[in-house]
mmCIF file with all atom_site columns, C-alpha atoms in Angstrom:
data_model
loop_
_atom_site.group_PDB
_atom_site.id
_atom_site.type_symbol
_atom_site.label_atom_id
_atom_site.label_alt_id
_atom_site.label_comp_id
_atom_site.label_asym_id
_atom_site.label_entity_id
_atom_site.label_seq_id
_atom_site.pdbx_PDB_ins_code
_atom_site.Cartn_x
_atom_site.Cartn_y
_atom_site.Cartn_z
_atom_site.occupancy
_atom_site.B_iso_or_equiv
_atom_site.pdbx_formal_charge
_atom_site.auth_seq_id
_atom_site.auth_comp_id
_atom_site.auth_asym_id
_atom_site.auth_atom_id
_atom_site.pdbx_PDB_model_num
ATOM 1   C CA . MET A 1 1   ? -51.173 -84.781 -10.348 1.00 58.00 ? 18  MET A CA 1
ATOM 2   C CA . ASP A 1 2   ? -53.611 -87.643 -9.804  1.00 74.00 ? 19  ASP A CA 1
ATOM 3   C CA . ASP A 1 3   ? -55.049 -85.749 -6.803  1.00 77.00 ? 20  ASP A CA 1
ATOM 4   C CA . LEU A 1 4   ? -55.615 -82.692 -8.997  1.00 73.00 ? 21  LEU A CA 1
ATOM 5   C CA . LYS A 1 5   ? -57.352 -84.761 -11.675 1.00 78.00 ? 22  LYS A CA 1
ATOM 6   C CA . ALA A 1 6   ? -59.551 -86.360 -9.014  1.00 80.00 ? 23  ALA A CA 1
ATOM 7   C CA . LEU A 1 7   ? -60.464 -82.915 -7.667  1.00 78.00 ? 24  LEU A CA 1
ATOM 8   C CA . TYR A 1 8   ? -61.322 -81.695 -11.156 1.00 82.00 ? 25  TYR A CA 1
ATOM 9   C CA . GLN A 1 9   ? -63.500 -84.744 -11.701 1.00 88.00 ? 26  GLN A CA 1
ATOM 10  C CA . GLU A 1 10  ? -65.305 -84.080 -8.415  1.00 91.00 ? 27  GLU A CA 1
ATOM 11  C CA . VAL A 1 11  ? -66.030 -80.490 -9.436  1.00 92.00 ? 28  VAL A CA 1
ATOM 12  C CA . ILE A 1 12  ? -67.320 -81.581 -12.849 1.00 93.00 ? 29  ILE A CA 1
ATOM 13  C CA . ILE A 1 13  ? -69.524 -84.265 -11.315 1.00 94.00 ? 30  ILE A CA 1
ATOM 14  C CA . ASP A 1 14  ? -70.869 -81.813 -8.722  1.00 95.00 ? 31  ASP A CA 1
ATOM 15  C CA . HIS A 1 15  ? -71.774 -79.212 -11.372 1.00 95.00 ? 32  HIS A CA 1
ATOM 16  C CA . SER A 1 16  ? -73.327 -81.831 -13.652 1.00 95.00 ? 33  SER A CA 1
ATOM 17  C CA . ARG A 1 17  ? -75.490 -83.270 -10.868 1.00 96.00 ? 34  ARG A CA 1
ATOM 18  C CA . ASN A 1 18  ? -76.310 -79.921 -9.252  1.00 97.00 ? 35  ASN A CA 1
ATOM 19  C CA . PRO A 1 19  ? -76.123 -77.364 -12.068 1.00 97.00 ? 36  PRO A CA 1
ATOM 20  C CA . ARG A 1 20  ? -76.067 -73.763 -10.938 1.00 97.00 ? 37  ARG A CA 1
ATOM 21  C CA . ASN A 1 21  ? -78.300 -71.206 -12.670 1.00 98.00 ? 38  ASN A CA 1
ATOM 22  C CA . PHE A 1 22  ? -80.460 -73.987 -14.113 1.00 98.00 ? 39  PHE A CA 1
ATOM 23  C CA . GLY A 1 23  ? -84.035 -73.130 -15.082 1.00 98.00 ? 40  GLY A CA 1
ATOM 24  C CA . CYS A 1 24  ? -86.013 -70.613 -17.088 1.00 97.00 ? 41  CYS A CA 1
ATOM 25  C CA . LEU A 1 25  ? -85.421 -66.885 -16.783 1.00 97.00 ? 42  LEU A CA 1
ATOM 26  C CA . GLU A 1 26  ? -88.760 -65.114 -17.120 1.00 96.00 ? 43  GLU A CA 1
ATOM 27  C CA . SER A 1 27  ? -87.170 -61.663 -17.368 1.00 97.00 ? 44  SER A CA 1
ATOM 28  C CA . ALA A 1 28  ? -84.710 -62.608 -20.160 1.00 97.00 ? 45  ALA A CA 1
ATOM 29  C CA . ASN A 1 29  ? -84.183 -60.101 -22.948 1.00 97.00 ? 46  ASN A CA 1
ATOM 30  C CA . CYS A 1 30  ? -81.928 -62.348 -25.030 1.00 96.00 ? 47  CYS A CA 1
ATOM 31  C CA . SER A 1 31  ? -81.675 -66.083 -25.569 1.00 97.00 ? 48  SER A CA 1
ATOM 32  C CA . ALA A 1 32  ? -80.307 -68.731 -27.898 1.00 97.00 ? 49  ALA A CA 1
ATOM 33  C CA . GLU A 1 33  ? -80.612 -72.461 -28.458 1.00 97.00 ? 50  GLU A CA 1
ATOM 34  C CA . GLY A 1 34  ? -77.674 -74.773 -28.985 1.00 97.00 ? 51  GLY A CA 1
ATOM 35  C CA . VAL A 1 35  ? -77.308 -78.385 -30.021 1.00 96.00 ? 52  VAL A CA 1
ATOM 36  C CA . ASN A 1 36  ? -74.457 -80.846 -30.355 1.00 94.00 ? 53  ASN A CA 1
ATOM 37  C CA . PRO A 1 37  ? -75.738 -83.427 -32.864 1.00 92.00 ? 54  PRO A CA 1
ATOM 38  C CA . LEU A 1 38  ? -72.751 -85.681 -32.193 1.00 88.00 ? 55  LEU A CA 1
ATOM 39  C CA . CYS A 1 39  ? -73.843 -86.610 -28.680 1.00 89.00 ? 56  CYS A CA 1
ATOM 40  C CA . GLY A 1 40  ? -77.317 -85.061 -28.362 1.00 93.00 ? 57  GLY A CA 1
ATOM 41  C CA . ASP A 1 41  ? -76.522 -82.216 -25.968 1.00 95.00 ? 58  ASP A CA 1
ATOM 42  C CA . GLU A 1 42  ? -79.168 -79.490 -26.181 1.00 97.00 ? 59  GLU A CA 1
ATOM 43  C CA . LEU A 1 43  ? -79.617 -76.307 -24.219 1.00 96.00 ? 60  LEU A CA 1
ATOM 44  C CA . THR A 1 44  ? -81.403 -73.010 -24.194 1.00 97.00 ? 61  THR A CA 1
ATOM 45  C CA . LEU A 1 45  ? -79.551 -70.144 -22.615 1.00 97.00 ? 62  LEU A CA 1
ATOM 46  C CA . GLN A 1 46  ? -81.302 -66.985 -21.450 1.00 97.00 ? 63  GLN A CA 1
ATOM 47  C CA . CYS A 1 47  ? -79.781 -63.711 -20.230 1.00 97.00 ? 64  CYS A CA 1
ATOM 48  C CA . LEU A 1 48  ? -80.922 -60.425 -18.850 1.00 98.00 ? 65  LEU A CA 1
ATOM 49  C CA . LEU A 1 49  ? -78.594 -57.686 -20.104 1.00 97.00 ? 66  LEU A CA 1
ATOM 50  C CA . ASP A 1 50  ? -78.881 -54.186 -18.694 1.00 97.00 ? 67  ASP A CA 1
ATOM 51  C CA . ALA A 1 51  ? -78.572 -50.985 -20.759 1.00 97.00 ? 68  ALA A CA 1
ATOM 52  C CA . ASP A 1 52  ? -74.749 -51.196 -20.514 1.00 97.00 ? 69  ASP A CA 1
ATOM 53  C CA . ASP A 1 53  ? -74.719 -54.830 -21.772 1.00 96.00 ? 70  ASP A CA 1
ATOM 54  C CA . VAL A 1 54  ? -73.805 -56.223 -18.356 1.00 98.00 ? 71  VAL A CA 1
ATOM 55  C CA . ILE A 1 55  ? -75.177 -59.694 -17.617 1.00 98.00 ? 72  ILE A CA 1
ATOM 56  C CA . GLN A 1 56  ? -77.580 -59.192 -14.711 1.00 98.00 ? 73  GLN A CA 1
ATOM 57  C CA . GLU A 1 57  ? -78.991 -62.722 -14.798 1.00 98.00 ? 74  GLU A CA 1
ATOM 58  C CA . ILE A 1 58  ? -78.162 -65.847 -16.793 1.00 98.00 ? 75  ILE A CA 1
ATOM 59  C CA . ARG A 1 59  ? -79.814 -69.253 -16.749 1.00 98.00 ? 76  ARG A CA 1
ATOM 60  C CA . PHE A 1 60  ? -79.976 -72.370 -18.874 1.00 98.00 ? 77  PHE A CA 1
ATOM 61  C CA . VAL A 1 61  ? -82.202 -75.387 -19.425 1.00 98.00 ? 78  VAL A CA 1
ATOM 62  C CA . GLY A 1 62  ? -81.551 -78.534 -21.396 1.00 96.00 ? 79  GLY A CA 1
ATOM 63  C CA . HIS A 1 63  ? -79.863 -81.872 -21.174 1.00 96.00 ? 80  HIS A CA 1
ATOM 64  C CA . GLY A 1 64  ? -76.498 -83.298 -22.024 1.00 95.00 ? 81  GLY A CA 1
ATOM 65  C CA . CYS A 1 65  ? -73.481 -85.180 -20.852 1.00 94.00 ? 82  CYS A CA 1
ATOM 66  C CA . ALA A 1 66  ? -71.666 -84.350 -17.610 1.00 94.00 ? 83  ALA A CA 1
ATOM 67  C CA . ILE A 1 67  ? -69.090 -82.192 -19.412 1.00 94.00 ? 84  ILE A CA 1
ATOM 68  C CA . SER A 1 68  ? -71.755 -80.181 -21.228 1.00 95.00 ? 85  SER A CA 1
ATOM 69  C CA . VAL A 1 69  ? -73.863 -79.509 -18.128 1.00 96.00 ? 86  VAL A CA 1
ATOM 70  C CA . ALA A 1 70  ? -70.852 -78.773 -15.921 1.00 96.00 ? 87  ALA A CA 1
ATOM 71  C CA . SER A 1 71  ? -69.452 -76.361 -18.496 1.00 96.00 ? 88  SER A CA 1
ATOM 72  C CA . ALA A 1 72  ? -72.788 -74.501 -18.714 1.00 97.00 ? 89  ALA A CA 1
ATOM 73  C CA . SER A 1 73  ? -73.072 -74.384 -14.923 1.00 97.00 ? 90  SER A CA 1
ATOM 74  C CA . ILE A 1 74  ? -69.553 -73.050 -14.345 1.00 96.00 ? 91  ILE A CA 1
ATOM 75  C CA . MET A 1 75  ? -69.875 -70.639 -17.269 1.00 97.00 ? 92  MET A CA 1
ATOM 76  C CA . THR A 1 76  ? -73.072 -69.081 -15.915 1.00 97.00 ? 93  THR A CA 1
ATOM 77  C CA . GLU A 1 77  ? -71.456 -68.591 -12.514 1.00 96.00 ? 94  GLU A CA 1
ATOM 78  C CA . MET A 1 78  ? -68.504 -66.838 -14.089 1.00 95.00 ? 95  MET A CA 1
ATOM 79  C CA . MET A 1 79  ? -70.430 -64.714 -16.617 1.00 97.00 ? 96  MET A CA 1
ATOM 80  C CA . LEU A 1 80  ? -72.852 -63.288 -14.079 1.00 97.00 ? 97  LEU A CA 1
ATOM 81  C CA . GLY A 1 81  ? -71.993 -59.605 -13.665 1.00 97.00 ? 98  GLY A CA 1
ATOM 82  C CA . MET A 1 82  ? -69.660 -59.496 -16.667 1.00 97.00 ? 99  MET A CA 1
ATOM 83  C CA . SER A 1 83  ? -70.054 -57.109 -19.556 1.00 97.00 ? 100 SER A CA 1
ATOM 84  C CA . LYS A 1 84  ? -70.724 -58.577 -22.957 1.00 96.00 ? 101 LYS A CA 1
ATOM 85  C CA . THR A 1 85  ? -67.125 -57.810 -23.933 1.00 96.00 ? 102 THR A CA 1
ATOM 86  C CA . GLU A 1 86  ? -65.712 -59.470 -20.803 1.00 96.00 ? 103 GLU A CA 1
ATOM 87  C CA . ALA A 1 87  ? -67.837 -62.581 -21.462 1.00 97.00 ? 104 ALA A CA 1
ATOM 88  C CA . GLU A 1 88  ? -66.560 -62.769 -25.041 1.00 96.00 ? 105 GLU A CA 1
ATOM 89  C CA . GLN A 1 89  ? -62.952 -62.402 -23.864 1.00 94.00 ? 106 GLN A CA 1
ATOM 90  C CA . LEU A 1 90  ? -63.442 -65.162 -21.284 1.00 94.00 ? 107 LEU A CA 1
ATOM 91  C CA . PHE A 1 91  ? -64.838 -67.402 -24.018 1.00 94.00 ? 108 PHE A CA 1
ATOM 92  C CA . GLU A 1 92  ? -61.798 -66.728 -26.212 1.00 92.00 ? 109 GLU A CA 1
ATOM 93  C CA . ARG A 1 93  ? -59.434 -67.701 -23.370 1.00 91.00 ? 110 ARG A CA 1
ATOM 94  C CA . PHE A 1 94  ? -61.457 -70.814 -22.519 1.00 93.00 ? 111 PHE A CA 1
ATOM 95  C CA . HIS A 1 95  ? -61.678 -71.841 -26.180 1.00 92.00 ? 112 HIS A CA 1
ATOM 96  C CA . ALA A 1 96  ? -57.911 -71.421 -26.635 1.00 90.00 ? 113 ALA A CA 1
ATOM 97  C CA . ARG A 1 97  ? -57.298 -73.612 -23.603 1.00 89.00 ? 114 ARG A CA 1
ATOM 98  C CA . VAL A 1 98  ? -59.635 -76.484 -24.500 1.00 90.00 ? 115 VAL A CA 1
ATOM 99  C CA . THR A 1 99  ? -58.668 -76.530 -28.171 1.00 88.00 ? 116 THR A CA 1
ATOM 100 C CA . GLY A 1 100 ? -54.961 -76.578 -27.358 1.00 81.00 ? 117 GLY A CA 1
ATOM 101 C CA . CYS A 1 101 ? -54.077 -73.351 -29.197 1.00 79.00 ? 118 CYS A CA 1
ATOM 102 C CA . ALA A 1 102 ? -50.484 -72.219 -28.856 1.00 61.00 ? 119 ALA A CA 1
ATOM 103 C CA . ASP A 1 103 ? -51.123 -69.592 -26.181 1.00 64.00 ? 120 ASP A CA 1
ATOM 104 C CA . GLY A 1 104 ? -53.905 -71.524 -24.487 1.00 58.00 ? 121 GLY A CA 1
ATOM 105 C CA . ASP A 1 105 ? -51.785 -72.863 -21.647 1.00 67.00 ? 122 ASP A CA 1
ATOM 106 C CA . SER A 1 106 ? -50.592 -69.445 -20.540 1.00 71.00 ? 123 SER A CA 1
ATOM 107 C CA . VAL A 1 107 ? -54.000 -67.804 -20.112 1.00 74.00 ? 124 VAL A CA 1
ATOM 108 C CA . ASP A 1 108 ? -55.860 -67.525 -16.825 1.00 79.00 ? 125 ASP A CA 1
ATOM 109 C CA . ILE A 1 109 ? -59.290 -69.153 -16.991 1.00 84.00 ? 126 ILE A CA 1
ATOM 110 C CA . GLY A 1 110 ? -59.986 -69.358 -13.271 1.00 84.00 ? 127 GLY A CA 1
ATOM 111 C CA . LYS A 1 111 ? -62.213 -72.191 -12.138 1.00 84.00 ? 128 LYS A CA 1
ATOM 112 C CA . LEU A 1 112 ? -62.683 -73.255 -15.750 1.00 86.00 ? 129 LEU A CA 1
ATOM 113 C CA . GLU A 1 113 ? -59.343 -74.975 -15.356 1.00 86.00 ? 130 GLU A CA 1
ATOM 114 C CA . VAL A 1 114 ? -61.290 -78.070 -14.281 1.00 88.00 ? 131 VAL A CA 1
ATOM 115 C CA . LEU A 1 115 ? -62.441 -78.452 -17.892 1.00 90.00 ? 132 LEU A CA 1
ATOM 116 C CA . SER A 1 116 ? -59.033 -77.997 -19.527 1.00 86.00 ? 133 SER A CA 1
ATOM 117 C CA . GLY A 1 117 ? -58.484 -81.762 -19.688 1.00 86.00 ? 134 GLY A CA 1
ATOM 118 C CA . VAL A 1 118 ? -61.072 -82.099 -22.460 1.00 88.00 ? 135 VAL A CA 1
ATOM 119 C CA . ARG A 1 119 ? -58.434 -81.004 -24.975 1.00 87.00 ? 136 ARG A CA 1
ATOM 120 C CA . GLU A 1 120 ? -57.100 -84.549 -24.734 1.00 87.00 ? 137 GLU A CA 1
ATOM 121 C CA . PHE A 1 121 ? -60.456 -85.768 -26.074 1.00 87.00 ? 138 PHE A CA 1
ATOM 122 C CA . PRO A 1 122 ? -61.311 -83.769 -29.228 1.00 86.00 ? 139 PRO A CA 1
ATOM 123 C CA . THR A 1 123 ? -64.905 -85.000 -29.423 1.00 86.00 ? 140 THR A CA 1
ATOM 124 C CA . ARG A 1 124 ? -65.506 -83.705 -25.872 1.00 91.00 ? 141 ARG A CA 1
ATOM 125 C CA . VAL A 1 125 ? -64.378 -80.179 -26.801 1.00 93.00 ? 142 VAL A CA 1
ATOM 126 C CA . LYS A 1 126 ? -67.729 -79.696 -28.533 1.00 93.00 ? 143 LYS A CA 1
ATOM 127 C CA . CYS A 1 127 ? -69.508 -80.777 -25.349 1.00 94.00 ? 144 CYS A CA 1
ATOM 128 C CA . ALA A 1 128 ? -67.491 -78.287 -23.291 1.00 94.00 ? 145 ALA A CA 1
ATOM 129 C CA . THR A 1 129 ? -67.949 -75.371 -25.684 1.00 95.00 ? 146 THR A CA 1
ATOM 130 C CA . LEU A 1 130 ? -71.622 -75.756 -26.673 1.00 96.00 ? 147 LEU A CA 1
ATOM 131 C CA . ALA A 1 131 ? -72.899 -73.578 -23.813 1.00 97.00 ? 148 ALA A CA 1
ATOM 132 C CA . TRP A 1 132 ? -70.271 -70.959 -24.624 1.00 96.00 ? 149 TRP A CA 1
ATOM 133 C CA . HIS A 1 133 ? -71.143 -70.690 -28.299 1.00 96.00 ? 150 HIS A CA 1
ATOM 134 C CA . THR A 1 134 ? -74.800 -70.506 -27.273 1.00 97.00 ? 151 THR A CA 1
ATOM 135 C CA . ALA A 1 135 ? -74.132 -67.782 -24.689 1.00 97.00 ? 152 ALA A CA 1
ATOM 136 C CA . ILE A 1 136 ? -72.227 -65.671 -27.192 1.00 97.00 ? 153 ILE A CA 1
ATOM 137 C CA . ALA A 1 137 ? -75.093 -66.053 -29.693 1.00 97.00 ? 154 ALA A CA 1
ATOM 138 C CA . ALA A 1 138 ? -77.566 -65.020 -26.985 1.00 97.00 ? 155 ALA A CA 1
ATOM 139 C CA . ILE A 1 139 ? -75.721 -61.894 -25.873 1.00 97.00 ? 156 ILE A CA 1
ATOM 140 C CA . ASN A 1 140 ? -75.190 -60.888 -29.506 1.00 96.00 ? 157 ASN A CA 1
ATOM 141 C CA . ARG A 1 141 ? -78.871 -61.547 -30.184 1.00 93.00 ? 158 ARG A CA 1
ATOM 142 C CA . THR A 1 142 ? -78.351 -63.758 -33.214 1.00 90.00 ? 159 THR A CA 1
ATOM 143 C CA . ASP A 1 143 ? -81.452 -65.681 -34.126 1.00 77.00 ? 160 ASP A CA 1
ATOM 144 C CA . GLU A 1 144 ? -79.806 -68.783 -35.559 1.00 84.00 ? 161 GLU A CA 1
ATOM 145 C CA . GLN A 1 145 ? -79.643 -72.050 -33.640 1.00 88.00 ? 162 GLN A CA 1
ATOM 146 C CA . VAL A 1 146 ? -76.099 -72.803 -32.523 1.00 91.00 ? 163 VAL A CA 1
ATOM 147 C CA . THR A 1 147 ? -74.692 -76.142 -33.562 1.00 91.00 ? 164 THR A CA 1
ATOM 148 C CA . THR A 1 148 ? -71.309 -77.690 -32.991 1.00 84.00 ? 165 THR A CA 1
ATOM 149 C CA . GLU A 1 149 ? -71.322 -79.253 -36.479 1.00 81.00 ? 166 GLU A CA 1
#
Protein backbone atom coordinates (compact mmCIF):
# COMPACT_ATOMS: atom_id res chain seq x y z
CA MET A 1 0.00 0.00 0.00
CA ASP A 2 2.87 2.37 0.75
CA ASP A 3 4.26 1.67 -2.75
CA LEU A 4 0.91 2.61 -4.28
CA LYS A 5 0.75 5.84 -2.29
CA ALA A 6 4.30 6.68 -3.37
CA LEU A 7 3.36 6.05 -7.00
CA TYR A 8 0.30 8.27 -6.69
CA GLN A 9 2.43 11.01 -5.17
CA GLU A 10 4.90 10.73 -8.05
CA VAL A 11 2.11 11.10 -10.60
CA ILE A 12 0.68 14.13 -8.79
CA ILE A 13 4.09 15.76 -8.53
CA ASP A 14 4.81 15.07 -12.21
CA HIS A 15 1.50 16.62 -13.34
CA SER A 16 1.93 19.62 -11.04
CA ARG A 17 5.46 20.33 -12.28
CA ASN A 18 4.75 19.51 -15.93
CA PRO A 19 1.05 20.23 -16.43
CA ARG A 20 -0.41 18.86 -19.63
CA ASN A 21 -2.65 21.07 -21.78
CA PHE A 22 -1.35 24.19 -20.04
CA GLY A 23 -1.59 27.50 -21.90
CA CYS A 24 -4.08 29.64 -23.77
CA LEU A 25 -6.37 28.21 -26.43
CA GLU A 26 -6.79 30.81 -29.16
CA SER A 27 -9.59 28.88 -30.88
CA ALA A 28 -11.70 28.42 -27.72
CA ASN A 29 -15.45 28.85 -28.04
CA CYS A 30 -16.18 28.48 -24.33
CA SER A 31 -14.29 29.32 -21.16
CA ALA A 32 -14.70 29.90 -17.44
CA GLU A 33 -12.68 31.22 -14.53
CA GLY A 34 -12.43 29.51 -11.17
CA VAL A 35 -11.01 30.48 -7.81
CA ASN A 36 -10.50 28.77 -4.48
CA PRO A 37 -10.34 31.65 -1.97
CA LEU A 38 -9.27 29.27 0.81
CA CYS A 39 -5.83 28.62 -0.66
CA GLY A 40 -5.61 31.04 -3.59
CA ASP A 41 -5.88 28.58 -6.47
CA GLU A 42 -7.01 30.33 -9.65
CA LEU A 43 -7.46 29.06 -13.17
CA THR A 44 -9.02 29.85 -16.48
CA LEU A 45 -10.19 26.90 -18.50
CA GLN A 46 -10.84 27.12 -22.24
CA CYS A 47 -12.44 24.55 -24.55
CA LEU A 48 -13.18 24.12 -28.19
CA LEU A 49 -16.46 22.23 -28.56
CA ASP A 50 -17.56 21.03 -31.98
CA ALA A 51 -21.16 21.14 -33.27
CA ASP A 52 -21.91 17.86 -31.43
CA ASP A 53 -20.55 19.22 -28.11
CA VAL A 54 -17.45 17.03 -28.24
CA ILE A 55 -14.35 18.53 -26.63
CA GLN A 56 -11.89 18.98 -29.49
CA GLU A 57 -9.34 20.95 -27.46
CA ILE A 58 -9.05 21.91 -23.80
CA ARG A 59 -6.42 23.98 -22.04
CA PHE A 60 -5.96 25.84 -18.79
CA VAL A 61 -3.84 28.62 -17.31
CA GLY A 62 -3.47 29.72 -13.73
CA HIS A 63 -1.68 28.89 -10.54
CA GLY A 64 -2.34 26.80 -7.50
CA CYS A 65 -1.15 24.07 -5.23
CA ALA A 66 0.17 20.75 -6.52
CA ILE A 67 -3.21 19.04 -6.08
CA SER A 68 -5.05 21.77 -7.99
CA VAL A 69 -2.63 21.84 -10.93
CA ALA A 70 -2.33 18.05 -11.10
CA SER A 71 -6.11 17.66 -11.05
CA ALA A 72 -6.51 20.18 -13.90
CA SER A 73 -3.75 18.49 -15.90
CA ILE A 74 -5.15 14.97 -15.52
CA MET A 75 -8.70 16.20 -16.11
CA THR A 76 -7.80 17.88 -19.41
CA GLU A 77 -6.09 14.71 -20.61
CA MET A 78 -9.16 12.66 -19.80
CA MET A 79 -11.79 15.10 -21.11
CA LEU A 80 -10.17 15.56 -24.50
CA GLY A 81 -12.43 13.86 -27.05
CA MET A 82 -15.32 13.39 -24.64
CA SER A 83 -18.81 14.67 -25.25
CA LYS A 84 -20.17 17.26 -22.87
CA THR A 85 -22.37 14.57 -21.31
CA GLU A 86 -19.44 12.16 -20.87
CA ALA A 87 -17.37 14.92 -19.22
CA GLU A 88 -20.21 15.69 -16.81
CA GLN A 89 -20.59 12.00 -15.95
CA LEU A 90 -16.85 11.69 -15.32
CA PHE A 91 -17.04 14.70 -13.01
CA GLU A 92 -19.90 13.12 -11.06
CA ARG A 93 -17.89 9.91 -10.56
CA PHE A 94 -14.75 11.83 -9.57
CA HIS A 95 -16.70 14.07 -7.19
CA ALA A 96 -18.34 11.05 -5.53
CA ARG A 97 -14.94 9.47 -5.02
CA VAL A 98 -13.13 12.48 -3.54
CA THR A 99 -16.03 13.53 -1.34
CA GLY A 100 -16.45 10.02 0.05
CA CYS A 101 -20.06 9.53 -1.09
CA ALA A 102 -21.53 6.11 -0.41
CA ASP A 103 -21.06 4.75 -3.93
CA GLY A 104 -17.84 6.63 -4.58
CA ASP A 105 -15.52 3.71 -3.92
CA SER A 106 -17.20 1.43 -6.44
CA VAL A 107 -16.97 3.73 -9.46
CA ASP A 108 -14.24 3.58 -12.09
CA ILE A 109 -12.38 6.88 -12.39
CA GLY A 110 -9.36 5.63 -14.31
CA LYS A 111 -6.13 7.52 -13.76
CA LEU A 112 -7.96 9.96 -11.49
CA GLU A 113 -7.52 7.32 -8.82
CA VAL A 114 -4.25 9.06 -7.92
CA LEU A 115 -6.31 11.92 -6.48
CA SER A 116 -8.74 9.79 -4.46
CA GLY A 117 -6.64 10.20 -1.31
CA VAL A 118 -7.72 13.83 -0.97
CA ARG A 119 -10.97 12.66 0.62
CA GLU A 120 -8.94 12.16 3.79
CA PHE A 121 -8.21 15.90 3.76
CA PRO A 122 -11.51 17.79 3.34
CA THR A 123 -9.88 21.16 2.67
CA ARG A 124 -7.95 19.61 -0.24
CA VAL A 125 -11.15 18.39 -1.92
CA LYS A 126 -11.78 21.97 -3.04
CA CYS A 127 -8.29 22.08 -4.56
CA ALA A 128 -8.93 18.84 -6.44
CA THR A 129 -12.37 19.82 -7.72
CA LEU A 130 -11.82 23.47 -8.69
CA ALA A 131 -10.76 22.65 -12.26
CA TRP A 132 -13.72 20.31 -12.61
CA HIS A 133 -16.32 22.83 -11.49
CA THR A 134 -14.67 25.34 -13.83
CA ALA A 135 -14.69 22.91 -16.76
CA ILE A 136 -18.37 22.13 -16.28
CA ALA A 137 -19.14 25.87 -16.16
CA ALA A 138 -17.14 26.37 -19.37
CA ILE A 139 -18.81 23.61 -21.36
CA ASN A 140 -22.23 24.78 -20.17
CA ARG A 141 -21.28 28.34 -21.08
CA THR A 142 -22.23 29.90 -17.76
CA ASP A 143 -20.82 33.36 -17.34
CA GLU A 144 -20.37 33.35 -13.58
CA GLN A 145 -16.97 32.93 -11.95
CA VAL A 146 -16.67 29.55 -10.25
CA THR A 147 -15.72 29.59 -6.61
CA THR A 148 -15.28 26.80 -4.13
CA GLU A 149 -16.82 28.89 -1.33
